[in-house]
């Protein structure tokens, strides 16, 4: 108890760490720790530089000779910038990043060392594959796996280590990471979208996938975090009564950023900009102690690397400022959780955003074509998209406070919805007119006129919203690897666009004019995917009932939601697009079930430990104080009904907690005997996690009545307001 007050005092005494502003402008130091194109031009000869650019831009293979030349230039640049080690930086199925550092120094055989780094080492290494989650692809005794250089994402220096972004694959060739399938899915949608673009512009050679993520997070004082075992071990508070004041006044949102936090953000932005992460926006989020950082959008592979890198360095920098970063989707009950909204778009190499309305009829027909195909893909794979963002942690956030519900629907806004409704029911030569405020006329299919860029409102309850020139996948969790959602989106879109082209071409072959053929297929798609289009309140019970009637996936059990990866439609789609084979999907789903089980298992253990070793002893101690008081009052002949009632309440809560924890432990033991990972995960969901809220309810009620001087854990009112 004394420890808690010492930690609170330490939190009050923390002051903002003095961060000296860099003496130069961001444009002067942006990317200085990145082996980018400007650096390549300086450290590589012309032939090597041009060959590497061709590899980066066009996928041209790089010979071993040229790889040696790239490695020599990269090594010299790294040494010039103080690096003494290098690592293949990859993203295993843990959801985070991994790195094994090797020194540049090698013995020269004469008692000295030399700095060496070859093209072979740059291109490929062999980390231990069996020690990472692999879903049964690799046996424990089969350790060999390979990391291979991804030249499309530039190398960078963190501290004194050269980090080389790589893919990670098994000895037998299956992907064991997030980067391989992300690159595959981007290639698939590139091919399919480029083919459809040729209906409108034959000069398009490639379609790129873009991502702009918005990273929400909480900050808590490190000294308070250290005495909350639940925060330390699970990332969320497993107990804690709501603060009298939390977010109900809405005064934190976009408010003045606290000085300690602004110094942390400045420090983080400085380090991020040096690493080429183009952070643009920072602000207070809705909940107290909740904040957001967001960059300018980038090509999706690089954007995802940057997000993974940010999550690593923000934790390091937070510690300099006596903070801990909480990336859990729901670290505090009763207030908003944290997401990582993925703003997703497709753009041509000719500079056209395919989700942005244009200025000519052809451009707008192209826009409508891609928009409708994406909605059709979301409808066809709405359960799979939900599986791509589901986790034991995000399950707490979805549908709570401002987070979207665990039902995938698409918001389009009044203007776009009206256009699609009229396209669906009107003949091609019917005129479509809007009011003067949104002047828009459409005469025939090929004459869709300009559509205003700000053509939608924003629906915060929608998990997948069109926001003017991109789709915002709002359901992605704050701790997620962005790649998983983008892989599914790109793959589903690639499949749908391929089918669209096949169907349009079939009509054209029958003599239907191109624009008419496109219109007819769009009309069919609009009708077929109406069920997933919803512009209303996603929080309402009515929508849940309506979504079920529409046939949308309304499953709420995370382990069962993961089943969608193994549906026949999912297996077929991933196989057709070349993103995953069946073995890879089965392995990844196995990892998801196992990870879910382990996270619930850890929470159950922590909750039981805190209850039995922290809460019940304190309750018993306070109960003894009250009993002593009651005895003395009785001796004095004083009535003490209220104290007796309080003693009874505490005793009831204590007894209930002892039984609930014992029952939870028994349920865990039963679940642990199950061998099948899916069945074990379901058992943990159905028979172990169900105890969490009930146990918490008893503890939170006792927190309200037990002497504050005795309560062992920092309370919400202490955790949630940075001093």
XYZ file of C-alpha atoms in Angstrom:
723
model
C 0.000 0.000 0.000
C 2.856 2.338 0.852
C 4.440 1.383 -2.469
C 1.388 2.645 -4.347
C 1.596 6.055 -2.745
C 5.329 6.267 -3.379
C 4.710 5.526 -7.043
C 1.941 8.124 -7.234
C 4.292 10.617 -5.627
C 6.980 9.723 -8.162
C 4.482 10.294 -10.978
C 3.606 13.700 -9.565
C 7.273 14.606 -9.343
C 8.050 13.692 -12.945
C 8.732 16.697 -15.087
C 8.938 17.060 -18.815
C 12.288 15.899 -20.129
C 14.030 18.812 -21.802
C 14.181 18.083 -25.511
C 16.381 20.411 -27.490
C 14.820 21.258 -30.807
C 17.020 20.316 -33.759
C 18.902 23.304 -35.105
C 17.867 22.566 -38.690
C 14.560 22.200 -40.490
C 12.919 18.765 -40.863
C 13.685 18.887 -44.570
C 17.392 19.014 -43.681
C 17.451 15.793 -41.628
C 14.504 13.832 -43.062
C 15.718 10.378 -44.043
C 19.318 10.913 -42.911
C 19.298 7.439 -41.339
C 17.903 5.818 -44.497
C 19.771 4.295 -47.425
C 17.470 6.139 -49.801
C 17.855 7.137 -53.420
C 19.892 10.262 -52.729
C 22.304 8.261 -50.576
C 22.448 5.459 -53.156
C 23.467 7.948 -55.823
C 26.364 9.041 -53.630
C 27.596 5.613 -52.487
C 26.917 3.474 -55.577
C 28.462 3.653 -59.026
C 26.130 4.600 -61.875
C 25.682 1.054 -63.194
C 24.842 -0.359 -59.769
C 22.586 2.565 -58.918
C 20.539 2.208 -62.113
C 20.303 -1.576 -61.720
C 19.091 -1.233 -58.132
C 16.468 1.342 -59.152
C 15.254 -1.048 -61.850
C 14.970 -3.784 -59.217
C 13.059 -1.484 -56.880
C 10.699 -0.069 -59.497
C 10.262 -2.924 -61.951
C 11.241 -6.080 -60.105
C 14.273 -6.701 -62.324
C 16.533 -9.418 -60.812
C 19.812 -8.163 -59.343
C 22.930 -10.200 -60.136
C 25.253 -11.363 -57.342
C 27.987 -9.124 -58.746
C 25.781 -6.052 -58.471
C 24.500 -7.204 -55.055
C 28.138 -7.189 -53.901
C 28.479 -3.636 -55.195
C 25.279 -2.565 -53.385
C 26.512 -4.225 -50.179
C 29.852 -2.410 -50.396
C 28.161 0.956 -50.769
C 25.634 0.209 -48.025
C 28.409 -0.914 -45.669
C 30.438 2.231 -46.248
C 27.413 4.437 -45.685
C 26.573 2.542 -42.479
C 30.134 2.846 -41.164
C 30.185 6.550 -42.031
C 27.066 6.933 -39.907
C 28.440 5.136 -36.862
C 26.978 1.655 -37.416
C 28.983 -1.324 -36.214
C 26.423 -4.127 -36.696
C 23.857 -5.165 -39.281
C 20.663 -7.185 -39.083
C 18.001 -8.674 -41.305
C 14.874 -6.938 -39.970
C 11.726 -9.005 -40.518
C 8.146 -9.454 -39.329
C 7.425 -12.974 -38.019
C 3.963 -14.183 -37.046
C 4.394 -12.802 -33.526
C 2.948 -9.572 -34.963
C 6.056 -7.572 -34.100
C 9.528 -7.368 -35.615
C 12.624 -9.518 -35.191
C 16.340 -8.894 -35.596
C 19.626 -10.742 -35.005
C 22.654 -8.437 -34.959
C 25.970 -9.385 -36.559
C 29.124 -7.315 -36.441
C 30.700 -5.885 -39.580
C 34.055 -6.972 -38.119
C 35.644 -10.223 -39.308
C 39.112 -11.631 -38.449
C 41.621 -11.023 -41.222
C 43.702 -14.102 -40.318
C 46.601 -11.904 -39.167
C 45.402 -11.031 -35.694
C 43.343 -8.029 -36.802
C 39.803 -7.474 -38.041
C 38.344 -5.908 -41.162
C 34.874 -4.581 -41.879
C 33.166 -6.864 -44.376
C 29.654 -7.166 -45.782
C 29.013 -9.092 -48.991
C 26.147 -9.203 -51.438
C 25.414 -12.768 -50.349
C 25.018 -11.654 -46.710
C 22.904 -8.688 -47.806
C 20.603 -10.851 -49.889
C 20.055 -13.826 -47.575
C 20.535 -15.097 -44.041
C 19.397 -18.104 -42.035
C 17.683 -17.309 -38.722
C 16.121 -20.083 -36.627
C 12.634 -20.714 -38.067
C 11.387 -23.163 -35.433
C 11.461 -20.662 -32.578
C 8.879 -18.365 -34.185
C 5.163 -19.189 -34.499
C 4.744 -21.306 -37.616
C 1.515 -23.245 -37.169
C 3.163 -26.610 -37.663
C 4.996 -25.790 -40.894
C 8.328 -26.391 -39.126
C 9.013 -29.029 -36.488
C 11.032 -28.081 -33.423
C 13.992 -30.044 -34.757
C 13.699 -28.428 -38.194
C 15.145 -25.012 -37.532
C 16.208 -23.813 -40.951
C 14.466 -20.754 -42.385
C 15.591 -17.899 -44.581
C 15.373 -14.125 -44.493
C 15.819 -12.467 -47.888
C 16.398 -8.802 -48.718
C 13.428 -6.702 -49.836
C 15.067 -3.995 -51.995
C 11.760 -2.091 -52.345
C 11.976 -0.996 -48.690
C 15.195 0.926 -47.957
C 17.665 -0.081 -45.258
C 17.960 2.192 -42.222
C 20.088 2.682 -39.127
C 18.728 2.413 -35.582
C 21.255 3.324 -32.907
C 24.411 1.657 -34.296
C 22.773 -1.133 -36.299
C 22.103 -1.240 -40.035
C 18.618 -2.726 -40.436
C 17.821 -4.429 -43.745
C 14.078 -5.069 -44.334
C 13.627 -8.701 -45.352
C 11.047 -11.380 -45.981
C 11.049 -14.535 -43.857
C 10.286 -17.949 -45.367
C 10.518 -21.582 -44.312
C 13.108 -23.975 -45.667
C 10.257 -25.537 -47.652
C 9.276 -22.191 -49.169
C 6.155 -21.180 -47.223
C 5.824 -17.616 -45.968
C 6.441 -17.270 -42.225
C 5.931 -13.510 -42.055
C 3.653 -10.633 -43.056
C 5.807 -9.092 -45.785
C 5.743 -11.996 -48.268
C 1.933 -12.196 -48.508
C 1.668 -8.400 -48.490
C 3.957 -8.174 -51.511
C 2.053 -11.005 -53.193
C -1.304 -9.310 -52.606
C -0.012 -5.976 -53.911
C 1.228 -7.743 -57.027
C -2.142 -9.465 -57.481
C -4.159 -6.258 -57.231
C -1.636 -4.481 -59.472
C -2.206 -7.041 -62.221
C -6.000 -7.137 -61.884
C -6.496 -3.381 -61.498
C -4.155 -2.527 -64.362
C -6.194 -4.763 -66.676
C -9.409 -2.953 -65.703
C -7.706 0.450 -66.052
C -7.037 -0.364 -69.720
C -10.764 0.078 -70.373
C -10.165 3.759 -69.635
C -6.448 4.449 -70.201
C -4.142 2.143 -72.151
C -1.044 3.993 -70.889
C -1.380 2.611 -67.343
C 1.439 0.126 -66.654
C 1.064 -0.445 -62.914
C -1.378 0.136 -60.074
C 0.148 0.763 -56.670
C -1.368 0.135 -53.255
C -1.197 3.030 -50.798
C -1.655 3.049 -47.043
C -1.993 5.842 -44.546
C -2.236 4.555 -40.975
C -3.438 6.453 -37.921
C -1.770 5.148 -34.762
C -3.728 5.621 -31.534
C -2.123 4.831 -28.185
C -2.226 5.555 -24.464
C 0.577 6.897 -22.312
C 0.817 6.127 -18.600
C 3.405 7.204 -16.099
C 6.101 4.539 -15.847
C 6.140 4.536 -12.048
C 2.385 3.802 -11.910
C 2.623 1.207 -14.676
C 5.315 -0.635 -12.720
C 2.963 -1.365 -9.787
C 0.083 -2.605 -11.945
C 0.923 -6.279 -12.703
C -1.988 -6.442 -15.147
C -0.612 -3.556 -17.232
C 2.912 -4.959 -17.129
C 1.949 -8.495 -18.150
C -1.171 -8.074 -20.308
C -1.147 -4.456 -21.502
C -4.589 -3.738 -20.027
C -6.194 -3.192 -16.648
C -8.029 -6.361 -15.630
C -9.706 -4.456 -12.793
C -10.319 -0.867 -11.789
C -13.386 1.218 -11.070
C -14.091 4.054 -13.473
C -12.818 7.478 -12.498
C -15.520 9.975 -11.546
C -14.180 12.040 -14.417
C -13.025 10.297 -17.527
C -13.976 11.318 -21.079
C -17.573 12.377 -20.514
C -16.831 16.115 -20.835
C -15.042 15.489 -24.147
C -12.442 18.045 -23.074
C -9.389 15.957 -23.893
C -10.168 15.467 -27.591
C -8.042 17.887 -29.656
C -7.194 19.728 -26.440
C -3.836 21.270 -25.581
C -1.234 18.505 -25.488
C 0.372 18.206 -22.012
C 3.947 19.484 -21.870
C 5.415 16.096 -20.946
C 3.584 14.520 -23.863
C 4.516 17.221 -26.378
C 8.177 16.724 -25.484
C 7.806 12.983 -25.980
C 6.112 13.588 -29.339
C 8.795 16.031 -30.481
C 11.482 13.531 -29.565
C 9.623 10.740 -31.357
C 8.959 12.862 -34.444
C 12.622 13.843 -34.681
C 13.787 10.220 -34.556
C 11.011 9.136 -36.929
C 11.766 11.798 -39.527
C 15.447 10.819 -39.512
C 14.267 7.278 -40.275
C 12.155 8.512 -43.182
C 8.784 8.065 -41.435
C 6.770 11.068 -42.692
C 4.807 11.860 -39.518
C 2.405 14.698 -40.171
C -0.301 14.825 -37.497
C -0.368 14.631 -33.700
C -3.261 15.287 -31.337
C -5.094 14.306 -28.177
C -7.633 11.558 -28.728
C -11.002 11.240 -26.973
C -9.992 9.344 -23.836
C -7.704 10.904 -21.224
C -4.051 9.946 -21.764
C -4.936 8.805 -25.318
C -3.137 10.285 -28.324
C -2.681 9.805 -32.049
C 0.146 10.114 -34.567
C -0.357 9.825 -38.312
C 1.959 10.116 -41.331
C 1.436 11.111 -44.924
C 0.324 8.070 -46.932
C 2.960 5.913 -48.635
C 3.200 2.820 -50.808
C 1.718 0.083 -48.598
C 4.806 -2.095 -48.120
C 6.924 0.851 -46.977
C 4.068 2.303 -44.916
C 3.675 -0.973 -43.067
C 7.418 -1.189 -42.388
C 7.303 2.347 -41.050
C 4.415 1.551 -38.721
C 6.205 -1.492 -37.333
C 9.351 0.585 -36.843
C 7.400 3.384 -35.146
C 5.857 0.996 -32.626
C 9.352 -0.149 -31.670
C 10.999 3.232 -31.308
C 8.049 4.924 -29.599
C 8.399 2.485 -26.687
C 12.109 3.275 -26.353
C 11.556 7.015 -26.495
C 8.630 6.879 -24.066
C 10.937 5.451 -21.424
C 13.235 8.477 -21.769
C 10.242 10.566 -20.717
C 9.193 8.257 -17.843
C 6.194 6.972 -19.817
C 5.034 3.577 -20.967
C 3.156 3.243 -24.245
C 0.010 1.118 -24.188
C -0.878 -0.260 -27.623
C -3.526 -2.634 -26.281
C -6.856 -1.981 -27.990
C -8.745 -1.610 -24.698
C -6.433 -0.885 -21.766
C -9.135 0.833 -19.688
C -12.751 -0.118 -19.152
C -15.462 2.482 -19.781
C -13.505 4.759 -22.110
C -12.503 4.602 -25.747
C -10.084 1.979 -26.940
C -7.374 2.483 -29.536
C -7.449 1.621 -33.221
C -5.111 1.921 -36.150
C -7.314 3.172 -38.969
C -5.943 1.961 -42.299
C -6.608 4.456 -45.091
C -6.323 2.338 -48.233
C -6.258 3.442 -51.841
C -5.081 2.362 -55.283
C -3.221 4.641 -57.687
C -1.859 4.311 -61.208
C 1.673 5.011 -62.337
C 0.123 7.838 -64.387
C -0.791 9.657 -61.168
C -4.506 8.821 -60.909
C -6.118 7.864 -57.595
C -8.643 5.207 -58.623
C -10.875 6.055 -55.653
C -10.952 9.752 -56.452
C -13.737 11.221 -58.606
C -12.461 12.834 -61.798
C -13.316 15.710 -64.094
C -14.448 13.795 -67.185
C -17.171 11.204 -67.798
C -14.550 8.514 -68.460
C -12.675 9.300 -65.236
C -15.871 9.110 -63.221
C -16.960 5.860 -64.827
C -13.533 4.516 -63.845
C -14.033 5.789 -60.295
C -17.471 4.186 -59.997
C -16.094 0.955 -61.474
C -13.380 0.588 -58.838
C -15.609 1.725 -55.986
C -18.346 -0.783 -56.813
C -15.851 -3.627 -57.255
C -14.346 -2.939 -53.839
C -17.800 -2.964 -52.221
C -18.548 -6.234 -54.001
C -15.282 -7.720 -52.684
C -16.081 -6.563 -49.145
C -19.529 -8.149 -49.388
C -18.204 -11.439 -50.717
C -15.520 -11.694 -48.016
C -17.013 -9.699 -45.111
C -16.380 -12.554 -42.662
C -12.786 -12.927 -43.821
C -12.159 -9.177 -43.477
C -13.415 -9.405 -39.910
C -11.049 -12.312 -39.285
C -8.163 -10.193 -40.597
C -8.618 -7.631 -37.802
C -9.792 -9.944 -35.021
C -7.641 -10.803 -32.003
C -8.027 -11.466 -28.303
C -7.196 -7.805 -27.673
C -9.223 -6.141 -30.449
C -12.282 -8.173 -29.417
C -12.513 -5.936 -26.317
C -12.616 -2.786 -28.453
C -14.951 -3.624 -31.337
C -18.438 -2.300 -30.662
C -17.371 -0.487 -27.487
C -17.579 3.304 -27.144
C -16.634 4.785 -30.544
C -15.086 1.666 -32.137
C -16.974 0.081 -35.050
C -18.956 -3.109 -34.381
C -17.758 -6.625 -35.151
C -19.901 -6.685 -38.287
C -18.240 -5.625 -41.525
C -20.313 -3.136 -43.503
C -19.415 -0.352 -45.926
C -20.366 3.304 -45.512
C -20.557 5.369 -48.703
C -22.400 8.547 -47.734
C -25.536 10.106 -49.172
C -24.115 11.340 -52.472
C -22.367 8.152 -53.560
C -25.256 6.024 -52.278
C -27.681 8.064 -54.366
C -25.542 7.627 -57.474
C -25.389 3.854 -57.018
C -29.136 3.627 -56.370
C -29.883 5.489 -59.578
C -27.329 3.517 -61.562
C -28.973 0.339 -60.358
C -32.504 1.228 -61.400
C -32.102 3.611 -64.329
C -31.553 2.949 -67.999
C -28.287 4.220 -69.433
C -29.880 7.215 -71.097
C -31.784 8.428 -68.047
C -30.610 11.723 -66.571
C -29.457 11.878 -62.967
C -29.559 15.259 -61.299
C -28.552 16.479 -57.875
C -29.617 19.639 -56.101
C -27.714 22.878 -56.525
C -25.597 22.267 -53.461
C -24.074 19.131 -54.996
C -24.313 19.976 -58.682
C -23.938 16.702 -60.527
C -25.652 15.520 -63.719
C -25.372 12.149 -65.379
C -26.734 11.468 -68.846
C -25.916 7.962 -69.929
C -23.178 5.669 -68.722
C -20.299 7.344 -70.514
C -21.249 10.812 -69.345
C -20.902 10.603 -65.574
C -19.844 14.176 -64.745
C -17.663 15.597 -61.984
C -18.362 14.412 -58.466
C -17.292 16.599 -55.578
C -14.242 15.315 -53.722
C -15.932 15.827 -50.341
C -18.716 13.505 -51.320
C -19.317 11.796 -47.988
C -19.744 12.591 -44.352
C -17.772 10.409 -41.938
C -19.422 7.556 -40.054
C -17.430 6.697 -36.956
C -19.517 3.554 -36.379
C -18.621 2.052 -39.757
C -15.741 -0.428 -39.912
C -15.147 0.247 -43.629
C -15.978 3.767 -44.744
C -15.443 5.595 -48.009
C -14.035 9.001 -47.097
C -13.778 10.912 -50.345
C -10.745 9.452 -52.119
C -9.935 6.324 -50.113
C -11.468 3.651 -47.930
C -10.838 3.851 -44.208
C -10.696 0.424 -42.562
C -11.473 1.643 -39.056
C -11.750 -1.776 -37.417
C -7.980 -2.445 -37.415
C -6.609 -2.624 -33.867
C -3.868 -0.391 -32.482
C -1.443 -3.270 -31.849
C -2.109 -4.972 -35.193
C 0.332 -5.390 -38.022
C -1.334 -3.328 -40.778
C -0.306 -5.923 -43.341
C -2.943 -8.453 -42.346
C -5.882 -6.191 -43.186
C -4.221 -4.873 -46.354
C -3.372 -8.407 -47.536
C -7.022 -9.393 -47.298
C -8.286 -6.184 -48.907
C -5.882 -6.382 -51.840
C -6.500 -10.091 -52.379
C -10.278 -9.743 -52.298
C -10.133 -6.720 -54.623
C -7.811 -8.556 -57.024
C -10.171 -11.514 -57.238
C -13.208 -9.273 -57.793
C -11.538 -7.078 -60.426
C -10.390 -10.165 -62.306
C -13.942 -11.534 -62.354
C -15.264 -8.127 -63.387
C -12.987 -8.004 -66.403
C -13.892 -11.548 -67.431
C -17.601 -10.707 -67.301
C -17.244 -7.379 -69.136
C -15.072 -8.959 -71.840
C -17.668 -11.699 -72.290
C -20.331 -9.071 -72.967
C -18.047 -7.204 -75.360
C -17.387 -10.433 -77.265
C -21.156 -10.752 -77.731
C -21.234 -7.362 -79.432
C -22.095 -5.101 -76.495
C -20.255 -1.784 -76.593
C -17.561 -1.360 -73.954
C -19.237 1.344 -71.850
C -22.569 -0.453 -72.003
C -20.909 -3.726 -70.970
C -19.250 -1.997 -68.007
C -22.550 -0.417 -67.004
C -24.440 -3.716 -67.122
C -21.868 -5.470 -64.961
C -21.804 -2.574 -62.483
C -25.592 -2.688 -62.276
C -25.463 -6.414 -61.502
C -22.786 -5.915 -58.827
C -24.637 -3.036 -57.163
C -27.697 -5.272 -56.764
C -25.710 -8.265 -55.556
C -23.742 -6.470 -52.816
C -26.431 -4.166 -51.383
C -26.477 -6.149 -48.149
C -23.058 -4.864 -47.071
C -23.897 -1.204 -47.769
C -25.022 0.511 -44.572
C -24.854 4.236 -43.828
C -26.646 4.200 -40.466
C -25.705 3.757 -36.809
C -23.580 0.651 -36.458
C -24.032 0.660 -32.675
C -27.773 0.105 -32.696
C -29.330 -3.233 -31.778
C -31.563 -2.816 -34.806
C -28.522 -2.925 -37.087
C -27.281 -6.150 -35.512
C -30.654 -7.758 -36.197
C -30.781 -6.300 -39.703
C -27.223 -7.425 -40.480
C -28.123 -10.988 -39.537
C -31.163 -10.837 -41.835
C -28.920 -9.605 -44.652
C -26.670 -12.603 -44.230
C -23.620 -10.707 -42.986
C -21.214 -12.466 -40.649
C -22.325 -11.610 -37.105
C -20.133 -14.082 -35.209
C -18.576 -12.556 -32.072
C -16.363 -15.418 -30.822
C -12.814 -14.642 -31.957
C -11.724 -18.318 -32.288
C -14.732 -19.054 -34.515
C -14.175 -15.888 -36.548
C -10.713 -17.229 -37.437
C -12.488 -20.118 -39.211
C -13.207 -17.747 -42.086
C -9.607 -18.127 -43.261
C -10.366 -21.762 -44.055
C -13.741 -21.260 -45.755
C -13.822 -22.660 -49.278
C -14.350 -19.139 -50.682
C -11.280 -17.865 -48.820
C -9.101 -20.789 -49.845
C -10.186 -20.345 -53.454
C -9.631 -16.578 -53.435
C -6.149 -16.718 -51.898
C -5.151 -19.557 -54.214
C -6.391 -17.779 -57.352
C -4.551 -14.591 -56.438
C -1.379 -16.466 -55.451
C -1.246 -14.857 -52.001
C -1.541 -17.936 -49.774
C -1.636 -21.654 -50.412
C -3.717 -23.968 -48.249
C -0.758 -25.014 -46.081
C 0.090 -21.377 -45.291
C -3.522 -20.555 -44.422
C -3.884 -23.575 -42.164
C -0.627 -22.673 -40.421
C -1.577 -19.036 -39.874
C -4.994 -19.966 -38.543
C -3.349 -22.423 -36.170
C -1.098 -19.594 -34.954
C -4.141 -17.361 -34.410
C -5.902 -19.974 -32.277
C -2.756 -20.659 -30.280
C -2.056 -16.954 -29.734
C -5.636 -16.343 -28.632
C -5.424 -19.180 -26.104
C -2.124 -17.970 -24.685
C -3.334 -14.389 -24.252
C -6.486 -15.478 -22.416
C -4.430 -17.931 -20.384
C -2.003 -15.186 -19.321
C -4.855 -12.851 -18.387
C -6.538 -15.577 -16.352
C -3.330 -16.274 -14.445
C -2.670 -12.607 -13.773
C -6.255 -11.964 -12.719
C -6.216 -14.927 -10.356
C -2.852 -13.916 -8.890
C -3.848 -10.291 -8.253
C -7.174 -11.369 -6.765
C -5.700 -13.893 -4.347
C -2.415 -12.132 -3.500
C -3.385 -8.458 -3.599
C -7.118 -7.861 -3.346
C -8.359 -10.511 -0.917
C -5.575 -9.887 1.651
C -6.373 -6.161 1.597
C -10.102 -6.863 1.892
C -9.437 -9.171 4.846
C -7.239 -6.560 6.503
C -9.888 -3.874 6.136
C -12.560 -6.326 7.285
C -10.505 -6.952 10.434
C -10.305 -3.206 11.076
C -14.073 -2.920 10.764
C -14.649 -5.947 12.978
C -12.418 -4.464 15.658
C -14.323 -1.204 15.410
C -17.665 -3.028 15.582
C -16.578 -4.994 18.634
C -15.509 -1.827 20.456
C -18.710 -0.024 19.510
C -20.755 -2.936 20.801
C -18.809 -2.820 24.066
C -19.731 0.861 24.322
C -23.357 0.128 23.483
C -23.273 2.125 20.234
C -25.373 0.991 17.241
C -23.207 -0.029 14.273
C -25.636 -1.288 11.593
C -23.828 0.420 8.708
C -20.477 -1.096 9.637
C -22.024 -4.551 9.955
C -23.589 -4.177 6.519
C -20.230 -3.115 5.063
C -18.512 -6.095 6.694
C -21.140 -8.398 5.205
C -20.686 -6.852 1.747
C -16.920 -7.282 1.870
C -17.321 -10.843 3.096
C -19.753 -11.628 0.282
C -17.385 -10.187 -2.326
C -14.407 -12.013 -0.842
C -16.207 -15.334 -0.740
C -17.490 -14.878 -4.293
C -13.992 -14.034 -5.528
C -12.435 -17.094 -3.917
C -15.014 -19.359 -5.550
C -14.851 -17.635 -8.953
C -11.063 -17.800 -9.087
C -11.109 -21.464 -8.095
C -13.709 -22.210 -10.772
C -11.698 -20.263 -13.354
C -8.555 -22.236 -12.494
C -10.496 -25.486 -12.866
C -11.858 -24.365 -16.236
C -8.337 -23.516 -17.364
C -7.066 -26.952 -16.354
C -9.815 -28.630 -18.364
C -9.073 -26.463 -21.405
C -5.333 -27.128 -21.158
C -5.919 -30.845 -21.659
C -7.327 -30.241 -25.142
C -4.799 -30.946 -27.904
C -6.612 -29.401 -30.882
C -5.722 -25.687 -31.012
C -9.099 -24.584 -32.373
C -11.074 -26.481 -29.763
C -8.766 -25.242 -27.001
C -9.209 -21.612 -28.102
C -12.991 -22.018 -28.194
C -12.900 -23.629 -24.749
C -10.873 -20.725 -23.360
C -13.329 -18.260 -24.918
C -16.433 -20.068 -23.660
C -15.356 -21.339 -20.240
C -12.373 -19.265 -19.008
C -12.741 -15.705 -20.322
C -16.374 -15.676 -19.137
C -15.129 -15.306 -15.553
C -13.188 -12.101 -16.190
C -16.008 -9.565 -15.998
C -17.662 -11.200 -12.982
C -14.407 -11.285 -11.025
C -13.697 -7.715 -12.015
C -17.164 -6.581 -10.933
C -16.613 -7.836 -7.366
C -13.156 -6.234 -7.169
C -14.372 -2.901 -8.540
C -17.181 -2.800 -6.009
C -14.701 -3.380 -3.190
C -12.444 -0.641 -4.550
C -15.285 1.798 -3.870
C -15.585 0.939 -0.166
C -12.164 -0.201 1.071
C -9.958 2.431 2.686
C -7.992 4.245 -0.033
C -4.867 4.050 2.129
C -5.030 0.246 1.914
C -5.857 -0.223 -1.769
C -2.763 -1.781 -3.396
C -3.136 -0.731 -7.057
C -3.025 2.713 -8.691
C -6.600 3.716 -9.477
C -8.017 5.027 -12.731
C -8.047 8.594 -11.407
C -4.267 8.268 -10.905
C -3.468 6.381 -14.113
C -5.519 8.435 -16.536
C -4.403 11.979 -15.924
C -0.824 12.926 -16.743
C 0.586 15.465 -14.299
